[in-house]
Coordinates of C-alpha atoms in Angstrom, one line a residue:
M1 CA 126.2 154.7 73.3
K2 CA 128.3 151.3 73.4
M3 CA 128.3 150.5 77.1
I4 CA 128.5 146.8 77.2
S5 CA 130.6 146.4 74.1
K6 CA 132.6 143.4 76.2
I7 CA 129.2 141.3 77.0
S8 CA 130.4 137.6 76.3
K9 CA 128.6 135.7 73.7
L10 CA 128.6 133.2 76.6
I11 CA 125.2 134.3 77.5
L12 CA 123.9 133.5 73.9
A13 CA 125.0 129.9 74.4
L14 CA 123.6 129.5 78.2
V15 CA 121.0 126.4 78.0
C16 CA 118.3 126.1 79.7
V17 CA 118.1 125.0 83.3
G18 CA 115.9 124.2 86.0
S19 CA 114.5 121.2 87.6
S20 CA 112.6 118.6 85.2
V21 CA 110.6 118.1 88.3
F22 CA 108.5 121.3 89.5
A23 CA 106.9 121.5 93.0
Q24 CA 103.5 121.8 92.3
S25 CA 102.2 124.2 95.4
L26 CA 100.8 127.4 93.9
E27 CA 103.0 129.0 97.1
D28 CA 105.9 127.3 94.7
A29 CA 104.7 128.9 91.6
R30 CA 104.2 132.3 93.1
K31 CA 108.1 132.0 94.4
A32 CA 109.0 131.1 90.6
I33 CA 107.1 134.2 89.0
D34 CA 108.7 136.7 92.0
A35 CA 112.2 135.0 90.9
E36 CA 111.2 135.8 87.1
Q37 CA 111.5 132.1 86.1
Y38 CA 108.3 132.7 84.2
Q39 CA 108.6 129.6 82.1
K40 CA 108.9 127.4 84.9
A41 CA 105.7 129.0 86.9
K42 CA 103.7 128.3 83.6
S43 CA 104.5 124.9 83.8
M44 CA 103.7 124.4 87.4
L45 CA 100.5 126.7 86.8
K46 CA 99.2 125.0 84.0
N47 CA 99.2 121.5 85.8
L48 CA 97.3 123.2 88.8
T49 CA 94.5 124.6 86.0
V50 CA 94.4 120.6 85.3
T51 CA 95.0 119.0 88.8
Q52 CA 93.2 121.7 91.3
S53 CA 90.9 122.9 88.1
T54 CA 88.2 124.8 90.7
K55 CA 90.6 126.9 92.1
D56 CA 90.2 130.2 90.4
E57 CA 93.7 131.9 92.0
N58 CA 95.6 129.4 89.7
F59 CA 94.0 130.6 86.6
F60 CA 94.5 134.1 87.9
Y61 CA 98.2 133.9 88.5
L62 CA 99.2 131.7 85.2
G63 CA 97.0 135.0 83.9
W64 CA 99.5 137.2 85.8
V65 CA 102.9 135.5 83.7
Y66 CA 100.9 136.1 80.2
V67 CA 100.8 140.0 81.3
L68 CA 103.9 140.1 82.9
Q69 CA 105.4 138.4 79.5
D70 CA 103.2 141.0 77.5
Y71 CA 101.0 138.4 75.9
T72 CA 97.9 140.5 76.8
D73 CA 95.3 138.2 74.9
S74 CA 96.2 134.7 76.2
A75 CA 96.4 136.5 79.6
K76 CA 92.5 137.3 79.1
T77 CA 91.8 133.6 77.8
V78 CA 93.0 132.6 81.0
F79 CA 91.4 135.6 83.2
N80 CA 87.9 134.4 81.7
K81 CA 88.5 130.8 82.2
G82 CA 89.2 131.6 86.3
I83 CA 85.9 133.6 86.0
A84 CA 84.1 130.4 84.2
V85 CA 85.2 128.3 87.6
N86 CA 84.5 131.0 89.9
P87 CA 82.0 133.9 88.7
K88 CA 82.7 135.9 91.4
S89 CA 86.5 135.6 91.4
A90 CA 87.7 138.9 92.2
L91 CA 91.2 138.6 91.4
N92 CA 90.8 137.4 88.0
Y93 CA 88.6 140.5 87.2
A94 CA 91.4 142.1 88.4
G95 CA 93.6 140.4 85.7
L96 CA 91.1 141.2 83.1
G97 CA 91.5 144.7 84.2
V98 CA 94.9 145.0 84.2
A99 CA 95.4 143.1 80.5
A100 CA 93.0 146.0 79.3
F101 CA 94.8 148.7 80.8
V102 CA 97.9 147.3 79.2
D103 CA 96.4 147.5 75.8
K104 CA 95.1 150.9 76.6
D105 CA 91.5 150.2 76.6
R106 CA 90.9 152.5 79.7
A107 CA 87.1 152.0 80.0
T108 CA 87.3 148.4 80.3
A109 CA 89.8 148.5 82.4
T110 CA 87.9 150.6 84.8
N111 CA 84.7 148.4 84.7
N112 CA 86.8 145.4 85.7
F113 CA 88.7 147.0 88.5
N114 CA 85.2 148.1 89.9
Q115 CA 84.1 144.7 89.6
A116 CA 87.2 143.4 91.7
T117 CA 87.0 145.5 93.9
T118 CA 83.2 144.8 94.8
L119 CA 84.0 141.2 94.8
A120 CA 86.7 141.6 97.2
G121 CA 85.1 142.3 100.0
K122 CA 87.2 142.8 102.8
N123 CA 90.2 140.7 100.9
S124 CA 93.1 142.5 100.4
K125 CA 94.8 140.8 97.6
P126 CA 92.5 141.7 94.4
Y127 CA 93.5 145.3 95.5
A128 CA 96.9 144.6 94.8
Y129 CA 96.7 143.7 91.7
V130 CA 94.6 146.5 90.7
G131 CA 96.5 148.5 91.7
R132 CA 99.7 146.9 89.8
G133 CA 97.3 147.6 87.0
Y134 CA 97.6 151.3 87.1
L135 CA 102.0 150.5 87.0
A136 CA 101.3 148.5 84.1
A137 CA 101.5 151.0 81.0
P138 CA 104.3 153.4 81.6
I139 CA 105.0 155.8 78.6
N140 CA 108.7 156.0 77.9
D141 CA 109.6 154.0 80.7
R142 CA 107.4 156.4 83.4
V143 CA 104.4 156.3 85.1
A144 CA 101.7 159.0 84.4
P145 CA 101.0 160.8 87.5
A146 CA 97.6 160.2 87.7
D147 CA 98.2 156.8 87.1
A148 CA 100.1 156.7 90.0
E149 CA 98.0 158.7 92.0
A150 CA 95.2 156.1 91.2
A151 CA 97.5 153.4 92.6
I152 CA 98.2 154.7 95.8
A153 CA 94.7 155.3 96.4
I154 CA 93.5 151.5 95.7
L155 CA 96.8 150.6 97.3
S156 CA 95.7 152.7 100.2
K157 CA 92.5 151.1 100.9
A158 CA 94.0 147.6 100.5
K159 CA 96.5 148.8 103.3
A160 CA 94.0 149.7 105.4
L161 CA 92.1 146.7 105.1
N162 CA 95.2 144.7 105.8
P163 CA 98.1 146.2 107.0
K164 CA 99.9 143.1 107.1
D165 CA 99.6 142.1 103.9
V166 CA 102.8 142.3 101.7
D167 CA 101.8 142.3 98.4
V168 CA 100.3 145.1 99.1
L169 CA 103.0 147.0 100.5
L170 CA 105.4 146.0 98.2
A171 CA 102.9 147.3 95.3
L172 CA 102.5 150.4 97.5
G173 CA 106.0 151.0 97.7
D174 CA 106.6 150.8 94.0
A175 CA 103.7 153.3 93.2
Y176 CA 105.5 155.5 95.4
R177 CA 109.1 155.1 94.1
T178 CA 107.8 155.6 90.2
Q179 CA 107.0 159.6 91.1
S180 CA 110.3 159.4 93.1
K181 CA 108.6 159.8 96.7
N182 CA 111.3 157.6 97.9
T183 CA 110.4 158.6 101.7
E184 CA 107.0 156.7 101.6
A185 CA 108.4 154.0 99.1
L186 CA 111.0 153.0 101.6
S187 CA 108.6 153.1 104.9
N188 CA 106.6 150.7 102.9
Y189 CA 109.1 148.7 101.8
Q190 CA 110.5 148.5 105.2
A191 CA 107.4 147.8 107.0
A192 CA 107.1 144.6 104.4
L193 CA 110.4 143.8 105.5
S194 CA 109.5 143.6 109.1
I195 CA 106.4 141.5 108.3
D196 CA 108.7 138.9 106.5
P197 CA 112.3 139.3 106.7
K198 CA 113.5 137.6 103.7
L199 CA 111.6 139.2 101.3
A200 CA 114.6 139.5 98.8
G201 CA 112.0 141.5 96.3
A202 CA 111.8 144.3 98.9
K203 CA 115.3 144.5 99.6
V204 CA 116.2 144.6 95.5
A205 CA 113.2 147.5 95.4
T206 CA 115.4 149.5 98.1
G207 CA 118.5 149.2 96.0
V208 CA 116.5 150.7 93.0
I209 CA 115.8 153.6 95.0
W210 CA 119.3 154.3 96.1
K211 CA 120.5 153.6 92.2
F212 CA 118.0 156.5 91.0
A213 CA 119.7 158.7 93.6
N214 CA 123.1 157.8 92.0
N215 CA 124.3 156.2 95.7
F216 CA 125.6 153.2 93.8
E217 CA 127.3 151.8 97.0
M218 CA 124.1 151.8 98.9
S219 CA 122.2 150.0 95.9
E220 CA 125.0 147.2 96.1
T221 CA 124.8 146.6 99.9
E222 CA 120.9 146.1 99.3
F223 CA 121.5 143.9 96.3
K224 CA 124.4 141.7 98.4
A225 CA 121.1 142.0 101.6
A226 CA 118.6 140.4 98.9
L227 CA 121.3 137.4 98.1
A228 CA 122.1 136.7 101.3
I229 CA 118.5 136.2 101.8
D230 CA 118.3 133.9 98.6
P231 CA 121.4 133.4 96.6
N232 CA 119.1 132.2 93.7
Y233 CA 117.4 135.2 93.2
G234 CA 117.8 136.5 89.8
P235 CA 116.4 139.7 89.8
A236 CA 118.9 141.1 92.1
Y237 CA 121.5 140.1 89.5
R238 CA 119.3 141.7 87.4
E239 CA 118.8 145.6 88.7
W240 CA 122.9 144.9 89.8
A241 CA 123.7 144.9 86.2
E242 CA 121.6 147.9 85.6
T243 CA 122.6 150.0 88.6
D244 CA 126.0 149.1 87.2
V245 CA 125.4 150.5 83.6
R246 CA 124.1 153.8 85.1
W247 CA 127.1 153.8 87.5
A248 CA 129.4 153.7 84.2
L249 CA 127.4 156.3 82.6
S250 CA 127.9 158.5 85.4
D251 CA 131.4 158.3 86.3
P252 CA 133.4 157.7 83.3
K253 CA 136.2 156.7 85.6
M254 CA 134.4 153.8 86.7
A255 CA 133.0 153.2 83.2
S256 CA 135.3 150.1 81.9
V257 CA 135.1 148.4 85.7
K258 CA 131.5 148.8 85.8
V259 CA 130.6 147.7 82.5
K260 CA 132.4 144.2 83.0
E261 CA 130.4 144.0 86.2
A262 CA 127.2 144.6 84.3
T263 CA 128.0 141.8 82.0
D264 CA 128.8 139.2 85.1
Q265 CA 125.6 140.3 86.6
Y266 CA 123.7 139.9 83.9
R267 CA 125.3 136.2 83.2
K268 CA 124.3 135.3 86.4
Y269 CA 120.7 136.4 86.2
L270 CA 120.0 134.8 83.2
A271 CA 121.8 131.5 84.5
L272 CA 119.0 131.6 87.3
T273 CA 116.4 132.1 84.7
D274 CA 114.8 129.6 82.8
M275 CA 116.6 130.9 79.5
S276 CA 113.6 130.8 78.0
E277 CA 112.5 133.5 74.7
E278 CA 111.1 135.9 77.2
S279 CA 114.2 135.9 79.2
Q280 CA 116.4 136.5 75.9
L281 CA 113.8 139.3 75.1
R282 CA 114.5 140.6 78.9
Y283 CA 118.1 140.5 78.1
A284 CA 117.9 142.7 74.8
D285 CA 115.7 145.4 76.8
F286 CA 119.1 145.5 79.0
L287 CA 121.1 146.0 75.8
V288 CA 118.5 148.9 74.8
Y289 CA 118.6 150.0 78.5
S290 CA 122.8 149.9 78.0
G291 CA 123.2 151.6 74.8
D292 CA 125.0 148.1 73.4
W293 CA 123.8 148.1 70.1
K294 CA 125.8 146.3 68.3
T295 CA 125.1 143.1 70.6
L296 CA 121.5 144.2 70.5
Q297 CA 121.6 143.3 67.0
T298 CA 123.3 140.1 67.1
V299 CA 120.8 138.8 69.7
A300 CA 117.7 140.2 67.7
T301 CA 119.1 138.6 64.6
E302 CA 119.9 135.0 66.3
L303 CA 116.4 135.7 67.9
A304 CA 114.8 136.3 64.7
K305 CA 116.0 132.5 63.4
T306 CA 113.4 131.3 65.7
S307 CA 111.3 133.2 67.3
K308 CA 107.6 134.4 66.3
N309 CA 107.7 137.3 68.9
L310 CA 107.2 140.1 66.7
K311 CA 108.9 142.2 69.5
V312 CA 112.2 140.9 67.8
Q313 CA 111.6 143.3 64.6
R314 CA 111.7 146.0 67.2
Y315 CA 115.1 145.4 68.3
L316 CA 116.1 144.9 65.2
M317 CA 115.1 148.1 64.2
Y318 CA 116.1 150.0 67.1
S319 CA 119.6 148.5 66.7
S320 CA 120.2 149.0 63.4
T321 CA 118.8 152.4 63.2
E322 CA 121.4 153.2 66.0
N323 CA 124.5 151.3 63.6
K324 CA 123.9 152.9 61.0
D325 CA 122.1 150.2 59.0
Y326 CA 119.2 151.8 57.9
P327 CA 117.9 148.8 54.8
A328 CA 117.8 146.4 57.9
A329 CA 116.0 148.9 60.2
I330 CA 113.3 149.6 57.7
A331 CA 112.9 146.0 57.0
A332 CA 112.6 145.2 60.5
G333 CA 110.5 148.5 61.0
N334 CA 107.8 147.8 58.3
T335 CA 107.4 144.3 59.4
W336 CA 106.8 145.0 63.1
I337 CA 104.7 148.0 62.2
T338 CA 102.5 146.7 59.8
K339 CA 102.0 143.0 61.6
A340 CA 102.2 144.0 65.4
E341 CA 98.9 144.7 66.8
P342 CA 98.3 148.5 66.7
K343 CA 97.9 148.7 70.7
R344 CA 101.7 147.5 71.0
I345 CA 103.0 150.5 68.9
I346 CA 104.5 153.1 70.8
A347 CA 106.1 156.5 69.5
R348 CA 109.6 155.1 70.1
D349 CA 108.8 152.4 67.1
Y350 CA 107.9 155.3 64.7
L351 CA 110.5 157.5 65.9
Y352 CA 113.2 154.9 64.8
L353 CA 111.4 153.8 61.7
G354 CA 111.9 157.8 60.7
R355 CA 115.1 158.4 61.5
A356 CA 115.8 155.1 59.2
Q357 CA 113.8 156.6 56.3
I358 CA 115.1 160.1 56.6
A359 CA 118.4 158.3 56.4
S360 CA 117.7 156.7 53.7
A361 CA 116.8 159.9 51.6
Q362 CA 112.6 158.9 52.1
D363 CA 112.4 162.1 53.7
S364 CA 108.7 162.1 53.0
L365 CA 107.9 159.0 54.7
G366 CA 110.3 160.0 57.9
I367 CA 108.4 162.9 58.2
G368 CA 105.3 161.2 58.2
S369 CA 106.7 158.3 60.8
L370 CA 108.3 161.2 63.0
Q371 CA 104.6 162.8 63.1
K372 CA 103.0 159.7 64.3
A373 CA 105.2 159.7 66.8
Y374 CA 104.4 163.1 68.1
A375 CA 100.7 161.6 67.9
L376 CA 100.8 158.8 69.7
D377 CA 103.0 160.6 72.4
T378 CA 102.9 164.3 72.9
T379 CA 105.9 164.8 75.0
Q380 CA 108.3 163.5 71.9
A381 CA 107.9 167.2 70.7
D382 CA 111.9 166.8 69.8
V383 CA 110.5 165.1 66.2
Y384 CA 110.0 168.3 65.2
S385 CA 113.7 169.3 65.5
E386 CA 114.5 166.2 63.1
I387 CA 111.6 167.1 60.9
G388 CA 112.8 170.8 60.6
K389 CA 116.2 169.4 59.9
S390 CA 115.1 167.6 57.3
L391 CA 112.6 169.9 55.1
F392 CA 115.4 172.5 55.8
A393 CA 117.5 170.0 53.8
Q394 CA 114.8 169.5 51.2
K395 CA 114.9 173.3 50.9
K396 CA 111.2 173.4 51.9
Y397 CA 112.1 176.3 53.9
E398 CA 108.8 177.8 55.4
K399 CA 107.6 173.7 56.2
A400 CA 110.9 173.9 58.1
G401 CA 110.1 177.1 59.9
D402 CA 106.9 176.0 61.1
A403 CA 108.3 172.6 62.6
Y404 CA 111.3 174.7 64.2
R405 CA 108.7 177.0 65.7
T406 CA 106.4 173.9 66.7
Y407 CA 108.9 172.5 68.6
L408 CA 110.3 175.6 70.3
S409 CA 106.8 175.8 71.4
K410 CA 106.2 172.2 72.8
S411 CA 109.5 171.0 73.7
H412 CA 111.7 172.2 76.9
K413 CA 114.8 171.6 75.1
G414 CA 115.1 173.8 72.7
T415 CA 118.0 176.7 72.0
L416 CA 119.2 179.7 70.8
N417 CA 120.4 178.0 67.8
D418 CA 116.9 176.1 67.0
Y419 CA 115.8 179.6 66.9
L420 CA 118.0 180.6 64.6
R421 CA 117.3 177.7 62.5
E422 CA 113.6 178.9 62.6
G423 CA 114.8 182.6 61.4
M424 CA 116.5 181.1 59.0
S425 CA 114.3 178.9 57.5
Y426 CA 111.0 181.4 57.4
Y427 CA 114.0 184.4 55.9
F428 CA 115.1 181.7 52.9
A429 CA 111.4 180.8 52.1
F430 CA 110.7 184.8 51.3
D431 CA 113.9 184.7 49.6
T432 CA 114.1 181.8 47.3
N433 CA 110.4 181.5 46.2
K434 CA 107.2 183.6 48.0
P435 CA 107.3 187.3 48.7
D436 CA 105.0 187.2 51.6
T437 CA 106.2 189.7 54.2
T438 CA 104.7 187.7 57.4
L439 CA 107.5 185.3 56.8
L440 CA 109.9 188.1 57.6
T441 CA 108.1 189.1 60.5
K442 CA 108.3 185.6 62.0
A443 CA 111.9 185.2 60.8
D444 CA 112.5 188.8 62.5
S445 CA 110.5 187.5 65.7
A446 CA 113.1 184.3 65.8
F447 CA 116.2 186.6 65.7
S448 CA 115.1 189.1 67.9
Y449 CA 114.6 186.4 70.4
I450 CA 118.1 185.4 70.5
S451 CA 119.4 189.1 70.6
Q452 CA 117.4 189.7 74.0
K453 CA 118.5 186.4 75.3
A454 CA 122.2 186.3 74.0
T455 CA 124.7 187.5 76.6
T456 CA 127.1 189.4 74.2
P457 CA 126.5 190.1 70.2
V458 CA 125.9 187.0 68.1
A459 CA 127.6 188.4 64.9
P460 CA 125.3 185.9 61.9
V461 CA 122.1 186.9 63.6
I462 CA 122.7 190.6 63.3
L463 CA 123.5 189.7 59.9
Y464 CA 120.1 188.0 59.3
R465 CA 118.4 190.8 60.8
A466 CA 120.1 193.2 58.3
Y467 CA 118.8 191.0 55.8
V468 CA 115.4 190.8 56.7
A469 CA 115.4 194.1 57.1
D470 CA 116.6 195.2 53.8
S471 CA 114.0 192.4 52.3
K472 CA 111.4 194.8 53.6
D473 CA 113.2 198.0 51.7
A474 CA 112.4 196.7 48.9
D475 CA 111.7 200.0 46.7
R476 CA 115.4 200.9 45.7
N477 CA 113.8 204.0 44.4
N478 CA 112.9 205.1 47.9
I479 CA 115.5 203.6 50.2
K480 CA 114.2 203.9 53.7
G481 CA 117.6 202.5 55.5
L482 CA 116.0 200.1 57.3
A483 CA 119.0 197.5 57.4
K484 CA 121.4 200.4 58.3
P485 CA 121.7 200.1 62.7
Y486 CA 122.1 196.2 61.8
Y487 CA 124.6 196.7 59.3
E488 CA 126.4 199.2 61.2
Q489 CA 126.1 196.8 64.2
Y490 CA 127.6 194.0 62.3
I491 CA 130.7 196.3 61.2
Q492 CA 131.0 197.1 64.7
V493 CA 131.4 193.3 65.9
I494 CA 132.7 191.8 63.4
G495 CA 135.9 194.7 62.9
A496 CA 136.6 193.8 66.5
K497 CA 137.9 190.3 65.4
T498 CA 141.3 189.7 65.2
S499 CA 141.4 187.7 62.2
L500 CA 138.1 187.0 59.6
T501 CA 137.4 184.3 57.5
D502 CA 136.7 184.4 53.5
S503 CA 133.3 184.2 54.6
E504 CA 133.1 186.8 57.0
K505 CA 135.6 189.1 54.6
K506 CA 132.8 189.0 52.3
T507 CA 129.4 189.4 54.7
L508 CA 131.8 192.4 56.3
A509 CA 132.3 194.0 52.5
A510 CA 128.6 193.4 51.6
A511 CA 127.6 195.3 54.9
Y512 CA 130.1 198.1 53.6
A513 CA 128.6 198.2 50.4
Y514 CA 125.0 198.6 51.7
L515 CA 126.2 201.6 53.6
G516 CA 127.9 203.0 50.5
T517 CA 124.5 202.6 48.7
Y518 CA 122.9 204.2 51.1
Y519 CA 125.0 207.4 51.4
E520 CA 124.5 207.6 47.8
Y521 CA 121.3 207.5 47.3
K522 CA 119.5 208.0 50.4
E523 CA 121.8 210.7 52.2
K524 CA 123.2 211.8 48.7
D525 CA 126.8 211.7 50.7
D526 CA 129.3 211.3 48.0
A527 CA 132.1 211.4 50.6
K528 CA 130.9 208.4 52.8
A529 CA 129.7 206.6 49.9
A530 CA 133.0 206.5 48.4
Q531 CA 134.8 206.1 52.1
N532 CA 132.2 202.4 52.7
F533 CA 132.6 200.8 49.2
T534 CA 136.3 202.1 49.7
K535 CA 136.2 199.4 52.5
A536 CA 134.4 196.6 51.0
R537 CA 137.1 196.8 48.3
E538 CA 139.6 196.7 50.5
T539 CA 138.1 193.8 52.6
D540 CA 136.6 191.8 49.5
P541 CA 137.8 193.2 46.3
T542 CA 135.6 191.0 44.3
N543 CA 132.5 192.6 45.9
K544 CA 130.2 193.4 43.1
Q545 CA 128.6 196.5 44.4
A546 CA 132.1 198.2 45.1
V547 CA 133.0 197.3 41.8
S548 CA 130.3 198.6 40.1
Y549 CA 130.6 201.9 42.5
F550 CA 134.4 202.4 41.2
S551 CA 133.3 201.6 37.8
R552 CA 130.7 204.2 37.4
K553 CA 133.0 206.6 39.2
G554 CA 135.8 206.0 36.5
G555 CA 138.0 204.0 39.6
A556 CA 138.1 207.1 41.5
S557 CA 138.7 207.0 44.8
K558 CA 140.6 204.2 44.1
G559 CA 143.0 202.8 47.1
K560 CA 141.6 205.5 49.6

């Protein structure tokens, strides 16, 4: 979805800002981290690890910046240096745990978290970062409930140790917020503000709560309050921009205004950060969130010229797929997936690569990629709908039916149309090349479900149930008429229409012809046979069964 199409290219031209002389205190470095000025923070902290090389805290916060920038290997190296300085450094063990957690190494993470809390004693700060660690590896931008509960448990212990540690209170608020427990989240943010009224981050976090409640005016009020505390607090502008995007998506009447405001707010955010490569990557994240795929492809293409960060290839793959530039998408996707560390690959990567491959007629590769997406994240059951569609197009009907059945059993988004596709797939599998009656049973099960759930009779479903029943009635020398009630119902439903398409005329004629055959051979009722074949011919003069019947009868009953 194109939501930020008017984002100015001036954003890309902003130059690095910031003072050439940084304050060298740890507190100033922490303020830079909070303001998302990561390059500035790293410069100060690297200096501090040299000038104050015996203080393990300096190493921890440097490592923490690397975690925030998604460089976990660099983070681990720095945390281990902090432990070398102080073997009992609870903070650096917490950092190692967070890095392992982000890398999906839960066993190592748990061991390091336990070591951190053991060494922490009554110091609440390591608990705060252990708690944040449990929030650091969301899936599809959602923190798993079990991880959130683990965070809340450890942060509650920290709060009991030191009720006035604002880091703990903010982290606890964030943990509750990930699970939409907004009352508890607000309570902790307010508690932090009562201790330190100048916590701009607490105001921003409160604004985010209102954003997800779609109370955008209250969000803006909180962001403005944060900027009243600190006019240079960049995260307030970033969250304000993302709120404007959500507002635009929620209210089409406000879309144009809010898209422009989002652009302005994000420009301010970038100007207040250090415009490092990481800031531009965060800008790319914003473009993903906003659905501005054209701008994202432009940004990612420019970044790819100078950046060695493989994540740029991910952005190129996503944006190129959305922009239907499939060769570029496949090239970027293959680069990302083959060169990035396996732990960095997420389900969405295979999802986009698979879509680009299928769109490029590389169906087998595409289906394999979509299956890998599901293997990485079983909440991505929707991929089986796409797999089913691809297999059906390749006339691999039984596999298509299986894919739709899997989709419907695992996804909460399945519709009656998906049941129709499942049933059609199994029916065609039987009809084309595999006379296995279990396929007919599966097909009819899907069609039957639609008949039970639909509020009114669905003509195509009735017709396919007739086809299935007729296929079961294979012995033409001993016809049972299994399809008769379905064809009669189809005639009743279609006959009620005031006008028919050419396709409906042909299927209606086929229904009459079936009944004609039934009465001629099963019931031996020549009058009803002639009556139905006549209706078949009147509806579709080219109907082969009707033509054959009247040919056999020497043209008898013509026109009656």
